[in-house]
CSV table of C-alpha atoms and ligand atoms in Angstrom, one decimal:
chain,number,residue,atom,x,y,z
A,66,MET,CA,124.7,159.4,202.3
A,67,LYS,CA,125.9,161.3,205.4
A,68,VAL,CA,123.5,161.3,208.2
A,69,LEU,CA,123.2,163.3,211.4
A,70,VAL,CA,121.8,162.1,214.7
A,71,ILE,CA,121.0,164.9,217.2
A,72,GLY,CA,121.4,163.9,220.9
A,73,GLY,CA,123.9,162.2,223.2
A,74,GLY,CA,122.1,159.5,225.1
A,75,GLY,CA,121.7,155.8,224.9
A,76,ARG,CA,118.8,156.2,222.4
A,77,GLU,CA,121.0,158.2,220.1
A,78,HIS,CA,123.9,155.7,220.4
A,79,ALA,CA,121.4,153.0,219.3
A,80,PHE,CA,120.2,155.1,216.4
A,81,ALA,CA,123.7,155.8,215.2
A,82,TRP,CA,124.7,152.1,215.7
A,83,LYS,CA,121.8,151.0,213.6
A,84,LEU,CA,122.1,153.6,210.9
A,85,ALA,CA,125.8,152.8,210.5
A,86,GLN,CA,124.8,149.3,209.5
A,87,SER,CA,123.1,150.6,206.3
A,88,PRO,CA,125.2,150.0,203.2
A,89,LYS,CA,123.9,153.4,201.9
A,90,VAL,CA,125.4,155.3,204.9
A,91,GLN,CA,128.8,156.8,204.4
A,92,MET,CA,129.2,158.4,207.9
A,93,VAL,CA,127.0,159.0,210.9
A,94,TYR,CA,127.6,162.2,212.8
A,95,VAL,CA,126.3,162.4,216.4
A,96,ALA,CA,125.7,165.8,218.0
A,97,PRO,CA,127.0,165.9,220.6
A,98,GLY,CA,127.3,162.1,221.1
A,99,ASN,CA,128.9,160.4,224.0
A,100,GLY,CA,131.9,158.2,224.9
A,101,GLY,CA,130.3,155.2,223.1
A,102,THR,CA,129.8,157.0,219.8
A,103,ALA,CA,133.3,158.5,220.1
A,104,ARG,CA,134.8,155.0,220.2
A,105,ASP,CA,133.1,153.6,217.2
A,106,ALA,CA,135.0,154.2,214.0
A,107,ARG,CA,131.8,154.4,211.9
A,108,LEU,CA,130.5,157.3,214.0
A,109,GLU,CA,131.8,160.8,214.5
A,110,ASN,CA,130.9,163.1,217.4
A,111,LEU,CA,130.1,166.7,216.6
A,112,PRO,CA,130.4,169.2,219.5
A,113,ILE,CA,127.5,171.4,218.5
A,114,THR,CA,124.2,171.8,220.3
A,115,ASP,CA,122.9,175.2,219.0
A,116,ILE,CA,120.1,174.6,216.5
A,117,ALA,CA,121.1,177.4,214.0
A,118,GLU,CA,124.7,176.2,214.1
A,119,LEU,CA,123.7,172.6,213.5
A,120,ARG,CA,121.5,173.6,210.6
A,121,GLN,CA,124.4,175.5,209.0
A,122,TRP,CA,126.8,172.6,209.6
A,123,ALA,CA,124.3,170.3,208.0
A,124,ILE,CA,124.1,172.5,204.9
A,125,ASP,CA,127.8,172.9,204.7
A,126,ASN,CA,128.5,169.2,205.1
A,127,LYS,CA,125.7,168.0,202.7
A,128,ILE,CA,123.9,166.0,205.3
A,129,GLY,CA,121.2,163.9,203.5
A,130,LEU,CA,119.1,163.1,206.6
A,131,THR,CA,118.9,164.2,210.2
A,132,LEU,CA,117.3,162.2,212.9
A,133,VAL,CA,116.4,163.9,216.2
A,134,GLY,CA,116.6,161.8,219.5
A,135,PRO,CA,115.5,164.0,222.5
A,136,GLU,CA,112.4,166.1,223.1
A,137,ALA,CA,114.2,169.4,223.9
A,138,PRO,CA,115.5,170.3,220.4
A,139,LEU,CA,112.1,169.2,219.0
A,140,ALA,CA,110.2,171.4,221.4
A,141,ALA,CA,112.7,174.2,220.5
A,142,GLY,CA,111.8,173.9,216.8
A,143,VAL,CA,114.8,172.1,215.2
A,144,VAL,CA,112.6,170.4,212.6
A,145,ASP,CA,111.0,173.8,211.6
A,146,GLU,CA,114.5,175.3,211.3
A,147,PHE,CA,116.0,172.5,209.2
A,148,ARG,CA,112.9,172.3,206.9
A,149,ALA,CA,112.9,176.0,206.4
A,150,HIS,CA,116.4,175.6,204.8
A,151,GLY,CA,115.4,172.7,202.6
A,152,LEU,CA,117.0,170.0,204.8
A,153,ARG,CA,115.6,166.6,205.3
A,154,ILE,CA,114.8,165.8,208.9
A,155,PHE,CA,112.7,163.2,210.7
A,156,GLY,CA,110.8,164.5,213.7
A,157,PRO,CA,107.7,166.6,214.7
A,158,THR,CA,107.5,170.3,214.2
A,159,LYS,CA,107.6,172.6,217.3
A,160,ALA,CA,103.7,172.8,217.2
A,161,ALA,CA,103.3,169.0,216.9
A,162,ALA,CA,105.8,168.4,219.7
A,163,GLN,CA,103.4,170.0,222.1
A,164,LEU,CA,101.8,166.6,222.4
A,165,GLU,CA,104.8,166.0,224.8
A,166,SER,CA,106.0,169.5,225.7
A,167,SER,CA,102.6,170.6,227.1
A,168,LYS,CA,100.5,168.3,229.2
A,169,ALA,CA,97.6,170.9,229.0
A,170,PHE,CA,97.8,170.8,225.2
A,171,SER,CA,97.9,167.0,225.0
A,172,LYS,CA,95.1,166.5,227.5
A,173,ALA,CA,92.9,169.0,225.7
A,174,PHE,CA,93.7,167.4,222.3
A,175,MET,CA,92.7,164.0,223.6
A,176,ARG,CA,89.5,165.3,225.1
A,177,ARG,CA,88.6,167.1,221.8
A,178,HIS,CA,89.3,164.0,219.7
A,179,ASN,CA,87.8,161.4,222.1
A,180,ILE,CA,91.1,159.6,222.7
A,181,PRO,CA,90.9,157.6,226.0
A,182,THR,CA,92.9,159.1,228.8
A,183,ALA,CA,92.5,159.9,232.5
A,184,GLU,CA,90.0,162.5,233.5
A,185,TYR,CA,91.7,165.8,234.4
A,186,ALA,CA,91.6,169.5,235.1
A,187,THR,CA,94.2,172.2,234.6
A,188,PHE,CA,95.1,174.9,237.2
A,189,SER,CA,97.4,177.8,237.7
A,190,ASP,CA,95.9,179.0,240.9
A,191,PRO,CA,97.2,177.0,243.9
A,192,ALA,CA,94.1,177.5,246.1
A,193,THR,CA,91.7,176.2,243.4
A,194,ALA,CA,94.0,173.2,242.8
A,195,HIS,CA,94.1,172.4,246.6
A,196,THR,CA,90.3,172.5,246.7
A,197,TYR,CA,90.0,170.3,243.7
A,198,VAL,CA,92.2,167.5,245.1
A,199,GLU,CA,90.2,167.7,248.4
A,200,GLN,CA,87.1,167.0,246.4
A,201,MET,CA,88.6,164.2,244.3
A,202,GLY,CA,90.5,162.5,247.0
A,203,ALA,CA,93.7,160.3,246.8
A,204,PRO,CA,95.3,158.6,245.0
A,205,ILE,CA,95.6,161.4,242.4
A,206,VAL,CA,98.2,162.5,239.9
A,207,VAL,CA,99.8,166.0,239.7
A,208,LYS,CA,101.7,166.9,236.6
A,209,ALA,CA,103.7,170.1,235.8
A,210,ASP,CA,102.7,171.5,232.4
A,211,GLY,CA,106.1,171.5,230.6
A,212,LEU,CA,109.2,169.4,229.9
A,213,ALA,CA,110.7,168.4,233.3
A,214,ALA,CA,112.8,165.4,232.3
A,215,GLY,CA,110.7,162.9,234.3
A,216,LYS,CA,110.5,165.0,237.4
A,217,GLY,CA,107.2,166.7,236.6
A,218,VAL,CA,104.9,163.9,237.6
A,219,VAL,CA,103.8,163.0,241.2
A,220,VAL,CA,101.6,160.0,241.7
A,221,ALA,CA,100.2,161.1,245.1
A,222,MET,CA,99.0,158.1,247.2
A,223,THR,CA,97.8,160.6,249.9
A,224,LEU,CA,96.2,164.0,249.9
A,225,GLU,CA,99.2,165.3,251.8
A,226,GLU,CA,101.5,164.4,248.9
A,227,ALA,CA,99.2,166.0,246.4
A,228,HIS,CA,99.2,169.3,248.3
A,229,VAL,CA,103.0,169.3,248.6
A,230,ALA,CA,103.2,168.6,244.8
A,231,ILE,CA,100.9,171.4,244.0
A,232,ASP,CA,102.9,173.9,246.0
A,233,PHE,CA,106.2,172.6,244.7
A,234,MET,CA,105.0,173.0,241.1
A,235,LEU,CA,102.9,176.2,241.3
A,236,LEU,CA,104.6,178.2,244.1
A,237,ASP,CA,108.2,177.2,244.2
A,238,ASN,CA,108.4,176.4,240.5
A,239,THR,CA,111.9,175.1,240.9
A,240,LEU,CA,111.3,172.8,237.9
A,241,GLY,CA,111.6,176.0,235.8
A,242,VAL,CA,108.9,174.8,233.4
A,243,SER,CA,105.4,175.8,232.4
A,244,HIS,CA,105.9,179.3,231.4
A,245,ASN,CA,102.7,180.2,229.7
A,246,ALA,CA,101.6,183.8,229.5
A,247,GLY,CA,98.9,184.7,232.1
A,248,ASP,CA,96.2,187.3,231.8
A,249,ASP,CA,98.7,190.0,232.7
A,250,GLY,CA,101.2,188.8,230.2
A,251,GLN,CA,103.3,187.2,233.0
A,252,ALA,CA,104.7,183.7,232.7
A,253,VAL,CA,102.8,181.4,235.0
A,254,PRO,CA,103.3,177.8,235.9
A,255,ARG,CA,100.4,175.4,235.3
A,256,VAL,CA,99.6,171.9,236.6
A,257,VAL,CA,97.3,169.2,235.2
A,258,ILE,CA,95.7,167.1,238.0
A,259,GLU,CA,94.3,163.8,236.8
A,260,GLU,CA,92.6,160.6,237.8
A,261,PHE,CA,94.8,157.8,239.1
A,262,LEU,CA,94.8,154.9,236.6
A,263,GLU,CA,95.6,151.3,237.6
A,264,GLY,CA,96.9,148.6,235.3
A,265,GLU,CA,100.1,147.6,233.6
A,266,GLU,CA,102.1,150.1,231.5
A,267,ALA,CA,103.6,149.6,228.0
A,268,SER,CA,105.3,151.7,225.5
A,269,PHE,CA,103.7,151.9,222.1
A,270,MET,CA,105.8,153.6,219.4
A,271,VAL,CA,105.1,154.3,215.7
A,272,LEU,CA,106.6,156.3,212.9
A,273,CYS,CA,104.5,158.9,211.2
A,274,ASP,CA,104.8,160.8,207.9
A,275,GLY,CA,101.9,163.2,208.6
A,276,ARG,CA,99.2,160.8,207.4
A,277,ASN,CA,100.4,157.2,207.5
A,278,VAL,CA,101.8,155.1,210.4
A,279,VAL,CA,104.3,152.3,210.6
A,280,THR,CA,104.3,150.5,214.0
A,281,LEU,CA,107.4,149.5,215.8
A,282,ALA,CA,107.7,146.5,218.1
A,283,THR,CA,106.2,146.9,221.5
A,284,SER,CA,108.2,147.3,224.7
A,285,GLN,CA,108.0,147.8,228.4
A,286,ASP,CA,110.1,150.2,230.5
A,287,HIS,CA,111.0,150.0,234.2
A,288,LYS,CA,110.6,153.6,235.5
A,289,ARG,CA,111.4,153.1,239.2
A,290,LEU,CA,114.9,153.0,240.5
A,291,GLN,CA,114.8,149.8,242.5
A,292,ASP,CA,113.8,146.2,242.1
A,293,GLY,CA,110.1,145.4,242.4
A,294,ASP,CA,109.2,148.9,241.1
A,295,GLN,CA,110.2,150.6,244.3
A,296,GLY,CA,112.0,153.9,244.9
A,297,PRO,CA,111.8,157.2,242.9
A,298,ASN,CA,110.8,157.5,239.2
A,299,THR,CA,113.7,157.7,236.8
A,300,GLY,CA,114.0,158.2,233.0
A,301,GLY,CA,113.9,154.4,232.8
A,302,MET,CA,116.1,151.7,234.4
A,303,GLY,CA,115.7,149.0,231.8
A,304,ALA,CA,113.4,147.8,229.0
A,305,TYR,CA,112.6,144.8,226.9
A,306,SER,CA,110.8,144.1,223.6
A,307,PRO,CA,108.3,142.7,222.8
A,308,ALA,CA,105.9,143.3,225.8
A,309,PRO,CA,103.5,140.4,226.2
A,310,VAL,CA,101.0,142.7,228.0
A,311,VAL,CA,100.4,144.1,224.5
A,312,THR,CA,98.3,141.2,223.2
A,313,PRO,CA,97.0,141.3,219.6
A,314,GLN,CA,93.7,142.6,221.0
A,315,VAL,CA,95.4,145.4,223.0
A,316,HIS,CA,97.5,146.2,220.0
A,317,ALA,CA,94.5,146.6,217.7
A,318,ARG,CA,92.7,148.8,220.3
A,319,ALA,CA,95.7,151.0,220.8
A,320,MET,CA,95.9,151.6,217.0
A,321,ARG,CA,92.2,152.1,216.6
A,322,GLU,CA,91.5,154.1,219.7
A,323,ILE,CA,94.7,156.1,220.2
A,324,ILE,CA,97.3,156.1,217.4
A,325,LEU,CA,95.0,156.6,214.3
A,326,PRO,CA,92.7,159.2,215.9
A,327,THR,CA,95.8,161.1,217.1
A,328,LEU,CA,97.2,161.2,213.6
A,329,LYS,CA,93.8,162.2,212.1
A,330,GLY,CA,93.2,164.7,214.9
A,331,MET,CA,96.6,166.4,214.4
A,332,GLU,CA,96.0,166.6,210.6
A,333,LYS,CA,92.5,168.0,211.2
A,334,ASP,CA,93.9,170.6,213.7
A,335,GLY,CA,96.3,171.7,211.0
A,336,ILE,CA,99.4,170.3,212.7
A,337,PRO,CA,100.2,167.1,210.8
A,338,TYR,CA,102.3,164.8,212.9
A,339,THR,CA,105.7,163.6,211.5
A,340,GLY,CA,108.3,161.7,213.4
A,341,PHE,CA,108.2,159.1,216.1
A,342,LEU,CA,105.1,159.1,218.3
A,343,TYR,CA,105.3,157.3,221.6
A,344,ALA,CA,102.0,156.6,223.5
A,345,GLY,CA,102.5,155.5,227.1
A,346,LEU,CA,99.7,153.1,227.6
A,347,MET,CA,97.9,151.9,230.8
A,348,ILE,CA,96.3,148.6,230.2
A,349,ASP,CA,93.7,147.4,232.7
A,350,GLY,CA,92.6,143.9,233.7
A,351,GLN,CA,89.8,144.0,231.0
A,352,GLY,CA,92.2,144.9,228.3
A,353,GLN,CA,91.0,148.5,228.1
A,354,VAL,CA,93.7,150.9,227.0
A,355,LYS,CA,94.2,154.5,228.1
A,356,THR,CA,96.9,157.0,227.1
A,357,LEU,CA,99.1,158.0,230.1
A,358,GLU,CA,101.1,160.4,228.0
A,359,PHE,CA,102.5,161.1,224.6
A,360,ASN,CA,106.1,161.6,223.8
A,361,CYS,CA,107.2,163.1,220.5
A,362,ARG,CA,110.3,160.8,220.2
A,363,MET,CA,111.4,157.3,220.9
A,364,GLY,CA,111.7,156.1,224.4
A,365,ASP,CA,115.0,155.7,226.2
A,366,PRO,CA,115.9,152.9,227.1
A,367,GLU,CA,113.2,151.3,225.0
A,368,THR,CA,115.0,152.2,221.7
A,369,GLN,CA,118.0,150.1,222.6
A,370,PRO,CA,116.2,146.7,222.7
A,371,ILE,CA,113.8,147.7,219.9
A,372,LEU,CA,116.6,148.5,217.5
A,373,MET,CA,118.5,145.4,218.4
A,374,ARG,CA,115.5,143.4,217.1
A,375,LEU,CA,115.0,145.5,213.9
A,376,LYS,CA,116.2,143.8,210.8
A,377,THR,CA,115.0,146.3,208.3
A,378,ASP,CA,117.4,149.1,207.2
A,379,LEU,CA,116.5,152.1,209.3
A,380,LEU,CA,117.7,154.5,206.7
A,381,ASP,CA,115.3,153.2,204.1
A,382,VAL,CA,112.4,153.6,206.5
A,383,LEU,CA,113.4,157.1,207.5
A,384,LEU,CA,113.9,158.1,203.8
A,385,ALA,CA,110.4,156.8,203.0
A,386,ALA,CA,108.9,158.7,205.9
A,387,THR,CA,110.5,162.0,204.8
A,388,GLU,CA,110.0,161.5,201.0
A,389,PRO,CA,108.4,164.8,199.9
A,390,GLY,CA,104.8,164.4,198.8
A,391,ALA,CA,105.0,160.6,198.7
A,392,GLY,CA,103.6,158.4,201.5
A,393,GLU,CA,102.8,155.4,199.3
A,394,ALA,CA,106.2,153.7,199.8
A,395,PHE,CA,106.1,154.5,203.5
A,396,ALA,CA,102.5,153.3,204.0
A,397,GLN,CA,103.6,149.9,202.4
A,398,THR,CA,106.6,149.5,204.7
A,399,GLU,CA,106.7,146.2,206.6
A,400,LEU,CA,109.3,146.2,209.3
A,401,GLU,CA,111.1,142.9,209.9
A,402,TRP,CA,111.9,141.9,213.4
A,403,ASP,CA,114.2,139.4,215.0
A,404,ARG,CA,111.9,136.9,216.7
A,405,ARG,CA,114.1,136.8,219.8
A,406,ILE,CA,113.5,138.9,222.9
A,407,ALA,CA,115.8,141.9,223.5
A,408,LEU,CA,116.4,143.1,227.0
A,409,GLY,CA,118.4,146.1,228.2
A,410,VAL,CA,119.6,146.8,231.7
A,411,VAL,CA,120.6,150.4,232.6
A,412,MET,CA,123.6,151.0,234.8
A,413,ALA,CA,123.2,154.4,236.4
A,414,ALA,CA,125.6,156.7,238.3
A,415,GLY,CA,125.8,156.8,242.1
A,416,GLY,CA,123.2,159.3,243.4
A,417,TYR,CA,121.0,159.0,240.3
A,418,PRO,CA,118.3,160.3,239.8
A,419,LEU,CA,118.6,163.3,242.1
A,420,ASN,CA,122.3,164.0,242.2
A,421,PRO,CA,124.3,161.7,239.9
A,422,ARG,CA,128.0,161.7,240.7
A,423,LYS,CA,130.2,162.3,237.7
A,424,GLY,CA,133.8,161.5,237.0
A,425,ALA,CA,134.0,157.8,238.0
A,426,VAL,CA,136.2,155.7,235.6
A,427,ILE,CA,134.4,152.8,233.9
A,428,SER,CA,136.3,149.6,233.4
A,429,GLY,CA,135.6,146.1,232.1
A,430,LEU,CA,133.6,146.9,229.1
A,431,PRO,CA,133.2,143.8,227.0
A,432,LYS,CA,133.4,143.7,223.2
A,433,ASP,CA,130.0,143.9,221.5
A,434,THR,CA,128.8,140.6,219.9
A,435,GLU,CA,125.9,139.7,217.6
A,436,ASP,CA,123.7,139.2,220.6
A,437,ALA,CA,125.0,141.6,223.3
A,438,VAL,CA,125.7,145.3,222.8
A,439,VAL,CA,126.6,147.9,225.4
A,440,PHE,CA,125.0,151.2,224.5
A,441,HIS,CA,126.5,154.3,226.1
A,442,ALA,CA,124.5,157.2,227.6
A,443,GLY,CA,126.3,159.3,230.2
A,444,THR,CA,129.9,158.5,229.3
A,445,THR,CA,132.7,160.7,228.0
A,446,GLN,CA,136.1,159.7,226.7
A,447,VAL,CA,138.8,161.6,228.7
A,448,GLY,CA,142.2,160.7,227.4
A,449,ASP,CA,142.5,156.9,227.7
A,450,ASP,CA,139.7,156.8,230.3
A,451,LEU,CA,136.0,156.4,229.8
A,452,GLN,CA,134.3,158.4,232.5
A,453,VAL,CA,130.8,158.7,233.9
A,454,SER,CA,129.3,162.0,232.8
A,455,GLY,CA,125.5,161.6,233.3
A,456,GLY,CA,122.8,159.9,235.3
A,457,ARG,CA,122.2,156.9,233.1
A,458,VAL,CA,125.5,155.6,232.1
A,459,LEU,CA,125.2,152.4,230.0
A,460,CYS,CA,122.4,150.2,228.8
A,461,VAL,CA,123.6,146.6,228.5
A,462,THR,CA,121.3,145.0,225.9
A,463,ALA,CA,121.1,141.4,224.8
A,464,LEU,CA,119.0,139.1,222.7
A,465,GLY,CA,117.7,135.7,223.8
A,466,ASP,CA,115.2,133.0,222.7
A,467,SER,CA,113.1,133.8,225.8
A,468,VAL,CA,112.9,136.7,228.3
A,469,LYS,CA,114.8,134.6,230.8
A,470,LEU,CA,117.6,133.9,228.3
A,471,ALA,CA,117.8,137.5,227.2
A,472,GLN,CA,117.9,138.5,230.9
A,473,GLN,CA,120.7,136.0,231.7
A,474,ARG,CA,122.8,137.2,228.8
A,475,ALA,CA,122.3,140.9,229.6
A,476,TYR,CA,123.3,140.3,233.3
A,477,GLN,CA,126.3,138.1,232.3
A,478,THR,CA,127.5,140.8,230.0
A,479,LEU,CA,127.1,143.4,232.7
A,480,GLN,CA,129.0,141.4,235.3
A,481,GLY,CA,132.5,142.5,234.3
A,482,ILE,CA,131.6,146.2,234.0
A,483,SER,CA,132.4,148.4,237.0
A,484,PHE,CA,132.5,152.0,238.1
A,485,GLU,CA,132.3,153.6,241.5
A,486,GLY,CA,128.7,154.0,242.7
A,487,ALA,CA,127.1,152.0,239.9
A,488,GLN,CA,123.4,151.2,240.4
A,489,TYR,CA,121.2,148.8,238.4
A,490,ARG,CA,118.1,146.8,238.9
A,491,THR,CA,118.5,143.0,239.0
A,492,ASP,CA,114.9,142.2,237.9
A,493,ILE,CA,114.5,143.8,234.4
A,494,GLY,CA,111.8,141.9,232.5
A,495,TYR,CA,110.3,140.3,235.6
A,496,ARG,CA,106.7,140.9,234.5
A,497,ALA,CA,107.3,139.1,231.2
A,498,VAL,CA,109.2,136.2,232.9
A,499,LYS,CA,106.1,135.5,235.0
A,500,ALA,CA,103.8,135.9,232.0
B,1310,AMP,P1,104.0,160.6,232.5
B,1310,AMP,O1,105.3,161.4,232.3
B,1310,AMP,O2,102.8,161.4,232.3
B,1310,AMP,O3,104.0,159.3,231.7
B,1310,AMP,O4,104.1,160.1,233.9
B,1310,AMP,C1,105.2,159.3,234.4
B,1310,AMP,C2,104.7,158.1,235.1
B,1310,AMP,O5,103.8,158.4,236.2
B,1310,AMP,C3,104.0,157.1,234.2
B,1310,AMP,O6,104.8,156.3,233.5
B,1310,AMP,C4,103.1,156.4,235.2
B,1310,AMP,O7,103.9,155.4,235.9
B,1310,AMP,C5,102.8,157.4,236.2
B,1310,AMP,N1,101.5,158.0,235.9
B,1310,AMP,C6,101.2,159.1,235.1
B,1310,AMP,N2,99.9,159.4,235.0
B,1310,AMP,C7,99.3,158.5,235.8
B,1310,AMP,C8,97.9,158.2,236.1
B,1310,AMP,N3,96.9,159.0,235.6
B,1310,AMP,N4,97.6,157.2,236.9
B,1310,AMP,C9,98.6,156.4,237.4
B,1310,AMP,N5,99.9,156.6,237.1
B,1310,AMP,C10,100.3,157.6,236.4
B,1311,LIG,N1,111.6,155.5,229.0
B,1311,LIG,C1,110.6,156.5,229.0
B,1311,LIG,C2,110.8,157.6,228.1
B,1311,LIG,O1,111.6,157.6,227.3
B,1311,LIG,O2,110.0,158.5,228.2
């Protein structure tokens, strides 16, 4: 079978790497892919990003299954488009992807179906929003209602920061998101303002076929740029799997209180959920679990360590999940995991996250081994050179018998790699090392 992976980041490199290991897979195409997928003989990059063009290409080239990595094509309706032409694709429809693409949609959904999450209110009028934060006090969280690539959330520790965030999101609207039709038919930005939650975060991901769920291994991401969780929020600077904070009790609660009611609620609302579903969890000291956010896709960089531990053939799982009218085989799926810990360290470009500098030449990449793989994200092959072409450049991922050993191996693998301006955290996995 020929398969297509849509996207060009580290997550998509990991998907393609894993799918290429399936004996049933003849070729994996990655659209548009990156420097890492270009170098691998089992993968082929496809320079197409337009959805209708991709769909036509998939028809013409008899693609048996398409897997979508990032949220943007999902929110733009790639799944609807492929399905309308009889193509097999794994991901949520445009309507279902609103769980991620609209904070207002997902918060209202959670309220309607009693899914635990922070208390909130939605605003498009700045004056009312300012009054509301004055009443609620700080810390408080201000979120733009739309896809903003991680830049749409401000955790305001002071009222001053909350006021600035409201004006930034509602008045300046430089994020260019949240275009919902107002009363006069005009596009207006919206914000969701919510209660500040304390605790430890974890990433909880499952696969859904509209009715059934198969859970993936747990993981934890490091969102801040610098060691000790300091500095600005990023897309993620490293991750490891499993996450000890997700104890068996927390796991059971997350399934019972969040994942299963979400699947049922979506079905009840007439928008059955298919694809990966990612619940960002906040776990408090008492083991209570709340939903910070939903993503309608796998996490990046969480996918890289998770897939390094997955022993089951990913193609089989995706075929079961997209089998028309079935569900039985999918519901019975038991994923097999490597018992070791996997840990990935992101190397980012100089200037990331605000102004990543592109063009630096990357040198010293080691050969992949059974227990250490360098997944590419923002890299491009230019002649003989591998160049930096995006904010997050590489995710150096390794397996080890303990978090400490996985950490040591990942950092050893990273030692020889260099490019001008490279930034990385030196403490990925620290919460689990202590645990
Ligand atoms: P989101 O995109 O909604 O997950 O927000 C990005 C990050 O902001 C999360 O990973 C948390 O670290 C933080 N965050 C979001 N919502 C809250 C909240 N209600 N309380 C505390 N931190 C939050
Ligand atoms: N690493 C967080 C995310 O993918 O949203």
